[in-house]
Coordinates of C-alpha atoms in Angstrom, one line a residue:
M1 CA 203.9 150.2 -122.5
K2 CA 206.0 153.4 -122.5
Q3 CA 208.4 151.8 -120.0
R4 CA 208.8 148.7 -122.2
V5 CA 209.5 150.8 -125.3
A6 CA 211.9 153.0 -123.4
E7 CA 213.8 149.9 -122.2
I8 CA 214.1 148.6 -125.8
L9 CA 215.4 151.9 -127.0
R10 CA 217.8 152.2 -124.1
D11 CA 219.2 148.8 -124.9
R12 CA 219.6 149.5 -128.6
I13 CA 220.8 153.1 -128.5
G14 CA 222.7 153.0 -125.2
R15 CA 221.1 156.0 -123.6
E16 CA 217.9 157.3 -122.1
V17 CA 215.3 158.3 -124.7
V18 CA 212.5 160.9 -124.5
L19 CA 209.2 159.3 -125.7
E20 CA 206.3 161.4 -126.9
K21 CA 202.8 160.5 -128.1
P22 CA 202.1 161.8 -131.6
R23 CA 199.0 164.0 -131.8
D24 CA 198.1 162.2 -135.0
R25 CA 197.7 158.5 -134.1
S26 CA 198.3 157.6 -137.8
F27 CA 202.0 158.2 -137.1
G28 CA 202.1 155.5 -134.5
H29 CA 201.7 155.0 -130.7
F30 CA 205.0 156.6 -129.7
A31 CA 207.7 158.9 -131.2
T32 CA 211.1 160.1 -130.2
P33 CA 213.3 163.0 -131.4
I34 CA 216.5 161.1 -130.4
A35 CA 218.0 161.5 -133.9
F36 CA 218.2 165.3 -133.4
S37 CA 220.2 164.8 -130.1
L38 CA 222.6 162.4 -131.8
A39 CA 223.2 164.5 -134.9
K40 CA 226.1 166.6 -133.6
E41 CA 227.8 163.6 -131.9
L42 CA 227.5 161.4 -135.0
R43 CA 228.0 164.2 -137.5
K44 CA 225.0 163.1 -139.6
S45 CA 221.7 164.6 -140.4
P46 CA 218.8 163.6 -138.1
M47 CA 216.9 162.1 -141.1
V48 CA 219.8 159.8 -141.9
I49 CA 220.2 158.8 -138.3
A50 CA 216.5 158.2 -137.9
E51 CA 216.4 156.0 -141.0
E52 CA 219.3 153.9 -139.8
L53 CA 217.7 153.5 -136.4
A54 CA 214.4 152.5 -137.9
N55 CA 216.0 149.7 -139.9
S56 CA 217.6 148.4 -136.7
F57 CA 214.3 147.5 -135.1
E58 CA 213.1 145.0 -137.8
D59 CA 213.9 142.0 -135.5
T60 CA 211.6 142.9 -132.5
D61 CA 208.0 141.6 -132.2
V62 CA 207.0 144.5 -129.9
F63 CA 206.6 146.8 -132.9
S64 CA 204.5 146.3 -136.0
S65 CA 206.4 149.2 -137.6
V66 CA 209.2 151.6 -136.9
E67 CA 209.3 154.5 -139.3
S68 CA 211.5 157.6 -139.9
V69 CA 209.5 160.8 -140.5
K70 CA 211.4 164.0 -140.9
G71 CA 214.0 163.0 -138.3
Y72 CA 211.6 161.5 -135.8
L73 CA 211.3 157.8 -135.0
N74 CA 207.7 156.7 -134.9
F75 CA 206.8 153.4 -133.3
R76 CA 203.6 151.4 -133.7
L77 CA 203.1 148.6 -131.2
S78 CA 202.3 145.2 -132.5
E79 CA 198.9 143.5 -132.1
N80 CA 200.6 140.7 -130.2
F81 CA 202.2 143.1 -127.7
L82 CA 199.0 145.0 -127.0
A83 CA 196.9 141.8 -126.8
E84 CA 199.3 140.0 -124.4
Y85 CA 199.6 143.1 -122.2
A86 CA 195.8 143.5 -122.1
S87 CA 195.3 139.8 -121.1
W88 CA 198.0 140.1 -118.5
A89 CA 196.4 143.2 -117.0
L90 CA 193.0 141.4 -116.8
E91 CA 194.6 138.4 -115.1
N92 CA 196.6 140.5 -112.7
P93 CA 194.3 143.5 -112.0
S94 CA 196.0 144.5 -108.7
E95 CA 199.4 144.7 -110.4
F96 CA 198.2 146.8 -113.3
G97 CA 200.3 150.0 -113.4
T98 CA 202.4 149.0 -110.4
Q99 CA 206.2 149.4 -110.2
E100 CA 208.9 148.7 -107.6
K101 CA 210.4 152.2 -106.9
A102 CA 211.3 151.3 -103.3
Q103 CA 212.5 154.7 -102.2
K104 CA 211.6 155.7 -98.7
V105 CA 209.5 158.9 -98.6
L106 CA 207.9 160.8 -95.8
L107 CA 204.8 162.7 -96.9
E108 CA 203.3 165.2 -94.4
F109 CA 200.0 166.9 -95.2
V110 CA 196.9 168.5 -93.7
S111 CA 198.5 169.2 -90.3
A112 CA 195.7 171.6 -89.5
N113 CA 195.7 173.0 -86.0
P114 CA 193.6 170.9 -83.6
T115 CA 191.4 173.8 -82.7
G116 CA 188.4 173.2 -84.9
P117 CA 187.0 171.0 -87.6
L118 CA 188.6 171.0 -91.1
H119 CA 187.4 173.6 -93.6
I120 CA 187.4 173.2 -97.4
G121 CA 190.9 174.8 -97.6
H122 CA 192.2 171.9 -95.5
A123 CA 190.2 169.5 -97.7
R124 CA 192.1 170.5 -100.8
G125 CA 195.5 169.8 -99.3
A126 CA 194.1 166.6 -97.8
V127 CA 192.9 165.2 -101.1
Y128 CA 196.1 166.3 -102.9
G129 CA 198.2 164.6 -100.3
D130 CA 196.2 161.4 -100.1
T131 CA 196.1 161.0 -103.9
L132 CA 199.9 161.5 -104.1
Y133 CA 200.2 158.9 -101.3
R134 CA 198.1 156.4 -103.2
L135 CA 200.0 157.0 -106.5
A136 CA 203.3 156.5 -104.7
K137 CA 202.1 153.3 -103.0
H138 CA 201.0 152.0 -106.4
L139 CA 204.4 152.8 -107.9
G140 CA 206.1 150.8 -105.1
Y141 CA 207.5 153.7 -103.0
D142 CA 207.9 153.0 -99.3
I143 CA 205.9 156.0 -98.3
T144 CA 204.6 157.1 -94.9
A145 CA 201.6 159.5 -94.6
E146 CA 202.1 161.7 -91.5
Y147 CA 200.0 164.4 -89.7
Y148 CA 201.9 166.9 -87.6
V149 CA 199.7 168.0 -84.8
N150 CA 200.4 171.6 -83.7
D151 CA 199.3 171.2 -80.1
A152 CA 201.5 173.8 -78.5
G153 CA 201.5 177.5 -78.6
N154 CA 199.0 180.4 -78.5
Q155 CA 196.3 178.6 -80.7
I156 CA 195.9 175.9 -78.0
D157 CA 195.6 178.4 -75.2
L158 CA 193.0 180.2 -77.2
L159 CA 191.0 177.0 -77.6
G160 CA 190.8 176.6 -73.8
L161 CA 189.7 180.3 -73.4
S162 CA 187.1 179.9 -76.2
I163 CA 185.5 176.9 -74.5
Q164 CA 185.5 178.7 -71.2
L165 CA 183.8 181.8 -72.6
Y166 CA 181.3 179.7 -74.5
A167 CA 180.4 177.7 -71.4
R168 CA 180.2 180.7 -69.2
E169 CA 177.7 182.3 -71.6
N170 CA 175.7 179.3 -72.6
I171 CA 175.9 177.0 -69.5
L172 CA 176.6 179.3 -66.6
K173 CA 174.5 182.1 -68.2
E174 CA 177.0 184.8 -67.5
N175 CA 177.5 187.9 -69.5
V176 CA 180.9 187.6 -71.2
E177 CA 183.1 189.8 -73.3
Y178 CA 184.7 188.0 -76.2
P179 CA 188.2 189.0 -77.4
E180 CA 188.6 189.8 -81.1
A181 CA 190.4 186.6 -81.7
Y182 CA 188.6 183.5 -80.5
Y183 CA 187.2 180.2 -81.9
R184 CA 183.5 180.0 -82.7
G185 CA 181.2 177.4 -84.1
D186 CA 178.8 174.8 -82.9
Y187 CA 181.5 172.3 -82.2
L188 CA 182.3 174.3 -79.1
E189 CA 178.9 173.3 -77.7
A190 CA 179.9 169.6 -77.8
L191 CA 183.3 170.4 -76.3
A192 CA 181.7 172.4 -73.5
A193 CA 179.2 169.7 -72.7
G194 CA 182.0 167.0 -72.7
A195 CA 184.2 169.2 -70.5
E196 CA 181.3 169.7 -68.0
A197 CA 180.7 165.9 -67.9
K198 CA 184.4 165.2 -67.4
F199 CA 185.6 168.0 -65.2
G200 CA 182.5 169.7 -63.7
R201 CA 181.4 173.3 -64.2
E202 CA 184.1 174.8 -62.1
I203 CA 186.7 174.4 -64.8
F204 CA 184.9 177.1 -66.8
S205 CA 185.6 179.8 -64.2
D206 CA 189.1 178.8 -63.2
E207 CA 191.7 180.5 -65.4
S208 CA 194.4 178.4 -63.9
R209 CA 192.8 175.3 -65.5
Q210 CA 192.6 176.8 -68.9
K211 CA 195.6 174.8 -70.2
E212 CA 194.2 171.6 -68.8
L213 CA 190.9 172.2 -70.6
A214 CA 192.8 173.1 -73.8
M215 CA 194.9 170.0 -73.8
W216 CA 191.8 167.8 -73.3
A217 CA 189.9 169.7 -76.0
K218 CA 192.5 169.5 -78.7
D219 CA 192.4 165.7 -78.4
E220 CA 188.7 165.8 -78.8
V221 CA 189.0 168.1 -81.8
M222 CA 191.6 165.6 -83.3
K223 CA 188.9 162.9 -83.1
I224 CA 186.6 165.2 -85.1
I225 CA 189.4 165.8 -87.7
V226 CA 190.2 162.1 -88.0
K227 CA 186.6 161.2 -88.5
D228 CA 186.1 163.9 -91.1
L229 CA 189.2 162.6 -93.0
G230 CA 188.0 159.0 -92.7
D231 CA 184.6 160.0 -94.1
T232 CA 186.6 161.2 -97.2
N233 CA 188.6 158.0 -97.3
I234 CA 191.8 159.6 -96.0
F235 CA 193.9 157.9 -93.4
F236 CA 197.4 158.5 -91.9
D237 CA 200.1 156.1 -90.9
T238 CA 201.6 158.3 -88.2
F239 CA 200.8 161.3 -86.0
V240 CA 203.5 163.5 -84.5
Y241 CA 202.5 165.9 -81.7
E242 CA 204.4 169.2 -81.4
S243 CA 204.0 169.1 -77.6
T244 CA 206.2 166.0 -77.4
L245 CA 209.2 167.5 -79.3
Y246 CA 210.4 170.2 -76.9
D247 CA 212.2 167.8 -74.6
D248 CA 214.7 167.6 -77.5
W249 CA 215.0 171.4 -77.8
D250 CA 218.5 171.9 -76.2
R251 CA 220.1 169.1 -78.2
V252 CA 218.6 170.4 -81.5
M253 CA 219.8 173.9 -80.8
A254 CA 223.3 172.7 -80.1
K255 CA 223.1 170.8 -83.3
M256 CA 222.3 174.0 -85.2
G257 CA 225.7 175.4 -84.1
D258 CA 226.4 178.9 -85.6
G259 CA 223.0 178.7 -87.3
V260 CA 221.4 180.3 -84.2
Y261 CA 222.5 183.2 -82.1
K262 CA 221.1 185.5 -79.3
N263 CA 220.3 189.2 -79.7
D264 CA 218.0 191.5 -77.7
D265 CA 217.2 188.6 -75.4
K266 CA 215.8 186.6 -78.3
T267 CA 217.2 183.6 -80.1
W268 CA 217.4 183.9 -83.8
I269 CA 218.1 181.6 -86.8
A270 CA 220.6 183.1 -89.3
S271 CA 218.3 182.2 -92.2
E272 CA 219.2 185.2 -94.3
A273 CA 222.6 183.7 -94.9
K274 CA 220.8 180.7 -96.4
G275 CA 218.6 182.7 -98.8
D276 CA 215.8 183.9 -96.5
E277 CA 214.7 187.6 -96.7
K278 CA 216.0 188.1 -93.1
D279 CA 216.9 186.3 -89.9
R280 CA 214.0 184.9 -87.9
V281 CA 213.2 184.7 -84.2
V282 CA 212.9 181.2 -82.8
V283 CA 212.6 182.0 -79.1
R284 CA 211.0 185.2 -77.8
E285 CA 212.2 187.4 -75.0
D286 CA 210.0 185.7 -72.4
G287 CA 211.4 182.3 -73.4
R288 CA 208.4 181.1 -75.4
P289 CA 209.3 179.3 -78.7
T290 CA 207.9 180.6 -82.0
Y291 CA 206.0 178.5 -84.5
L292 CA 209.3 178.1 -86.4
A293 CA 211.0 176.6 -83.3
G294 CA 208.7 173.6 -83.3
D295 CA 209.2 173.1 -87.0
I296 CA 213.0 173.1 -86.5
V297 CA 212.8 170.3 -83.9
Y298 CA 210.2 168.5 -86.0
H299 CA 212.3 168.5 -89.2
N300 CA 215.3 167.4 -87.3
Q301 CA 213.3 164.5 -86.1
K302 CA 212.1 163.8 -89.6
F303 CA 215.6 163.6 -91.0
E304 CA 216.9 161.5 -88.2
R305 CA 214.3 158.9 -89.1
G306 CA 216.3 158.3 -92.3
Y307 CA 214.0 158.7 -95.2
E308 CA 215.4 159.4 -98.6
H309 CA 213.0 162.1 -99.5
Y310 CA 210.6 164.4 -97.6
I311 CA 207.4 166.0 -99.0
N312 CA 205.4 168.7 -97.2
I313 CA 202.1 170.0 -98.4
W314 CA 201.4 173.4 -97.1
G315 CA 198.8 176.1 -97.7
A316 CA 199.8 178.8 -100.3
D317 CA 200.1 181.3 -97.5
H318 CA 203.2 179.4 -96.3
H319 CA 205.3 180.2 -99.4
G320 CA 207.5 182.7 -97.6
Y321 CA 208.0 180.1 -94.8
I322 CA 209.9 177.7 -97.0
P323 CA 213.4 179.4 -97.0
R324 CA 213.6 179.6 -93.3
V325 CA 212.7 175.9 -92.8
K326 CA 215.2 174.9 -95.5
A327 CA 217.8 177.1 -93.8
A328 CA 217.2 175.2 -90.6
V329 CA 217.6 171.8 -92.4
E330 CA 220.9 173.0 -93.7
Y331 CA 222.2 174.1 -90.3
L332 CA 221.1 170.8 -88.9
G333 CA 223.6 169.2 -91.3
Y334 CA 221.1 167.8 -93.9
D335 CA 220.6 168.3 -97.6
S336 CA 217.7 170.7 -98.0
E337 CA 217.2 169.4 -101.5
K338 CA 215.7 166.3 -100.0
L339 CA 212.9 168.5 -98.6
E340 CA 210.2 169.2 -101.2
V341 CA 207.4 171.7 -100.3
L342 CA 204.2 171.6 -102.4
L343 CA 201.6 174.4 -102.0
S344 CA 197.9 174.1 -102.1
Q345 CA 195.8 177.2 -102.9
M346 CA 192.5 178.1 -101.2
V347 CA 189.1 177.4 -102.7
S348 CA 186.1 179.5 -103.6
L349 CA 182.8 177.8 -103.4
L350 CA 179.5 178.7 -105.2
K351 CA 176.0 177.3 -105.0
D352 CA 173.8 177.9 -108.0
G353 CA 176.2 180.7 -109.1
E354 CA 176.1 182.5 -105.8
P355 CA 178.8 182.5 -103.0
Y356 CA 178.2 179.6 -100.7
K357 CA 176.8 180.8 -97.3
M358 CA 178.9 179.8 -94.3
S359 CA 177.0 177.7 -91.8
K360 CA 176.3 178.8 -88.3
R361 CA 177.8 175.7 -86.9
A362 CA 181.1 176.4 -88.8
G363 CA 181.7 179.8 -87.3
N364 CA 183.5 181.7 -90.0
V365 CA 184.6 178.9 -92.4
I366 CA 183.0 176.4 -94.7
L367 CA 183.3 173.0 -93.2
M368 CA 184.7 170.1 -95.1
S369 CA 182.1 167.8 -93.5
D370 CA 179.2 170.1 -94.7
I371 CA 180.4 169.7 -98.3
V372 CA 180.8 166.0 -98.0
E373 CA 177.3 165.7 -96.6
E374 CA 175.9 167.8 -99.5
I375 CA 177.7 166.3 -102.6
G376 CA 179.4 163.1 -101.2
S377 CA 183.0 162.1 -100.7
D378 CA 183.5 161.0 -104.3
A379 CA 182.6 164.4 -105.8
L380 CA 184.6 166.3 -103.3
R381 CA 187.7 164.2 -104.0
Y382 CA 187.2 164.5 -107.7
I383 CA 186.9 168.3 -107.5
F384 CA 190.0 168.8 -105.5
A385 CA 192.0 166.4 -107.7
S386 CA 190.9 167.9 -111.0
K387 CA 193.0 171.1 -111.0
K388 CA 196.6 171.9 -110.2
S389 CA 196.8 172.3 -106.4
D390 CA 198.8 175.5 -106.7
T391 CA 196.2 177.3 -108.8
A392 CA 193.0 179.0 -107.5
L393 CA 189.9 176.7 -107.6
E394 CA 186.3 177.9 -107.8
F395 CA 183.5 175.4 -108.2
D396 CA 179.7 175.3 -108.0
L397 CA 178.2 172.6 -105.7
S398 CA 175.1 172.4 -107.9
E399 CA 177.2 171.2 -110.9
F400 CA 178.4 168.2 -108.9
K401 CA 174.9 167.2 -107.7
K402 CA 173.7 166.8 -111.3
Q403 CA 173.1 163.2 -112.4
D404 CA 174.1 163.7 -116.1
S405 CA 177.1 164.0 -118.4
S406 CA 177.8 167.6 -117.2
N407 CA 179.0 166.1 -113.9
P408 CA 182.4 164.6 -114.6
I409 CA 182.4 162.1 -111.7
F410 CA 178.9 160.9 -112.8
Y411 CA 180.2 160.7 -116.4
I412 CA 183.2 158.5 -115.4
Q413 CA 181.2 156.3 -113.0
Y414 CA 178.5 155.8 -115.7
A415 CA 181.2 154.5 -118.1
H416 CA 182.3 151.9 -115.7
A417 CA 178.7 150.9 -114.8
R418 CA 177.8 150.8 -118.5
I419 CA 180.5 148.2 -119.2
K420 CA 179.5 146.1 -116.2
T421 CA 175.9 146.1 -117.4
L422 CA 177.0 144.9 -120.9
L423 CA 179.0 142.1 -119.3
E424 CA 175.9 141.0 -117.3
K425 CA 173.9 141.0 -120.6
A426 CA 176.6 139.0 -122.4
E427 CA 175.5 136.1 -124.5
V428 CA 178.9 134.6 -124.2
S429 CA 180.6 133.1 -121.1
A430 CA 183.2 134.8 -118.9
E431 CA 185.6 132.1 -120.1
D432 CA 184.9 133.0 -123.7
I433 CA 185.6 136.6 -123.0
A434 CA 188.9 135.9 -121.1
N435 CA 190.1 133.6 -123.9
A436 CA 189.1 136.0 -126.8
S437 CA 191.8 137.3 -129.0
L438 CA 192.3 141.0 -129.2
K439 CA 194.0 140.8 -132.6
N440 CA 192.6 142.1 -135.9
L441 CA 190.8 145.0 -134.1
D442 CA 189.5 147.8 -136.3
E443 CA 191.0 151.3 -135.9
N444 CA 188.5 152.5 -133.3
S445 CA 188.9 149.4 -131.2
D446 CA 192.7 149.6 -131.4
T447 CA 192.6 153.2 -130.3
L448 CA 190.3 152.5 -127.4
L449 CA 192.5 149.5 -126.3
F450 CA 195.7 151.6 -126.5
D451 CA 194.1 154.5 -124.5
A452 CA 192.9 152.1 -121.8
L453 CA 196.4 150.6 -121.5
L454 CA 198.0 154.1 -121.1
L455 CA 196.9 154.2 -117.4
P456 CA 200.4 153.1 -116.0
E457 CA 202.1 156.0 -117.9
V458 CA 199.5 158.4 -116.5
I459 CA 200.0 157.2 -112.9
E460 CA 203.8 157.6 -113.2
D461 CA 203.6 161.0 -114.8
A462 CA 200.9 162.3 -112.3
F463 CA 203.1 161.4 -109.4
H464 CA 206.5 162.5 -110.7
S465 CA 205.2 165.8 -111.9
R466 CA 203.1 166.2 -108.7
Q467 CA 200.2 167.1 -111.0
I468 CA 197.5 164.7 -109.8
Q469 CA 194.9 166.4 -112.1
K470 CA 196.4 164.3 -115.0
L471 CA 194.6 161.3 -113.6
P472 CA 191.0 162.6 -113.6
D473 CA 191.8 164.3 -117.0
Y474 CA 192.7 160.9 -118.3
L475 CA 189.7 159.1 -116.8
K476 CA 187.3 161.7 -118.2
A477 CA 188.8 161.4 -121.7
L478 CA 188.7 157.6 -121.5
A479 CA 185.1 157.7 -120.4
A480 CA 184.3 159.9 -123.3
S481 CA 185.9 157.4 -125.7
L482 CA 183.9 154.6 -124.1
H483 CA 180.6 156.3 -124.4
K484 CA 181.2 157.1 -128.0
F485 CA 182.3 153.6 -128.7
Y486 CA 179.1 152.3 -127.0
Y487 CA 176.9 154.3 -129.3
D488 CA 178.9 153.6 -132.5
V489 CA 179.5 149.9 -132.2
R490 CA 177.0 147.1 -131.7
I491 CA 178.4 144.6 -129.2
I492 CA 175.9 142.1 -127.7
G493 CA 174.9 139.3 -130.2
T494 CA 177.6 140.0 -132.7
E495 CA 180.3 137.7 -134.0
D496 CA 182.9 139.7 -132.2
E497 CA 181.0 140.0 -128.9
A498 CA 183.6 138.2 -126.8
K499 CA 186.5 140.2 -128.3
L500 CA 184.7 143.5 -127.8
L501 CA 183.7 142.7 -124.2
K502 CA 187.3 141.8 -123.4
L503 CA 188.3 145.1 -124.8
L504 CA 185.7 146.9 -122.7
S505 CA 186.9 144.9 -119.6
V506 CA 190.3 146.5 -120.1
V507 CA 188.6 149.9 -120.2
A508 CA 186.7 149.1 -117.0
L509 CA 189.9 148.0 -115.3
S510 CA 191.6 151.3 -116.1
I511 CA 188.7 153.3 -114.8
K512 CA 188.4 151.2 -111.6
T513 CA 192.1 151.4 -110.9
G514 CA 192.3 155.1 -111.7
L515 CA 189.3 155.9 -109.5
G516 CA 190.7 153.8 -106.7
L517 CA 193.9 155.8 -106.8
M518 CA 191.8 158.9 -106.3
G519 CA 190.1 157.3 -103.2
I520 CA 186.9 156.7 -105.2
E521 CA 185.2 153.3 -105.5
A522 CA 184.0 152.6 -109.1
K523 CA 180.3 151.8 -109.4
D524 CA 179.1 148.6 -111.0
K525 CA 175.6 149.9 -111.2
M526 CA 173.9 153.2 -111.2
T527 CA 170.8 153.6 -109.1
K528 CA 167.5 154.7 -110.7
E529 CA 168.1 158.2 -109.4
D530 CA 171.5 158.2 -111.0
D531 CA 170.2 156.8 -114.3

């Protein structure tokens, strides 16, 4: 709707127009302050300009009224426009809210080290990235979801050592001394058992085979990660492994030109000249590349693939890392403005008001899989989508296990199921509902219809602002309007039954579409336990 109104205004006025939704619906469905912007240019008062513009829209059937109010232009959409749009949406549910943006985008997210299962901090970035991906797909972007597997460096060596130590203590029954930094958790038991079956026990005592063990184990851990993501309805189009990139190291370093230099037997990137706090080491004295080195080669590979825009979702602790990567992109000859980095804050978890206890099997973190097992994938996804990703998040598991209106995901699901139940009880046919006219609605019904048809604007705004929480906020508000309408208006057996059920079908479509874009399947029925 907003897009259609904006097109009409652009054609009439000859420029892009900012559209707002009046707080008081009595003023109309949309408003614009364009007259204030034109005042200086036209040398007229905004009120005169707004009045002249209002009179110029008398010939369009999209609006039932266009009024000038203190310099603002207020638009009320016509019954015909709303009714036709609603009917089209119901006839073309998969196209509702879609666009054809077409821009090629590469979205990288999660990219957790393949050294252990995902924890809830990873889960937040995963849900954020996947929801952005779904929104972009719906809007027509040619978007690729990518996972960068950090399978080179000290963390992989430490994985091999951790498995060896675990196996020597628990399989070979030796006394072992653990270093301060090592991986822990019950997943090591499965890895050790798998390694014993594949390589035999001797691999646990042979330090020279530690790398071999580590490279096998990281692939096994990736299987765990992919399964945990799949259990939360998150899937990737491509995986890029760091270990495959270093064959291209010499070429990429040559491409960096004066952006890299040698000093004290180290190779540095001159990132300070590009806005970083200081220059950074990319190759140590002993020839080992730093973490940044892999990212330089990786980002060169990204840009060489020819996308128009690149989005990385990183943990908030990577904030200081952004300038050095952007510096590398500039030295490689690319526009760093095409690289957008979004940050995801960590999560605090409670249970019945108390800090959630970490499980023995997780080691020293709270596993994503444990939380999915306890509250389900739908609740987990809703929680992590419901607040700006770059702000701290604290939630109580017990709140999302409740089967009542205090649990927002239950509240929204129940709204959808409630409509489906009414449609099952209908005393009119599905054909009667489809053919019903949505004209001559009372004020409450008109407001509910308009709110339900706002979903496409919410989708676009949520993606372009990168604030996916706008989608669950909208769905919760729409569910509240539906529940109130249900209690205030008699539907089944009334003269307007078909019309009202068609209206509610539009509400159900918006809820189902919105939940789908959050990776959540709308429920048609609630179980007895739910109800």
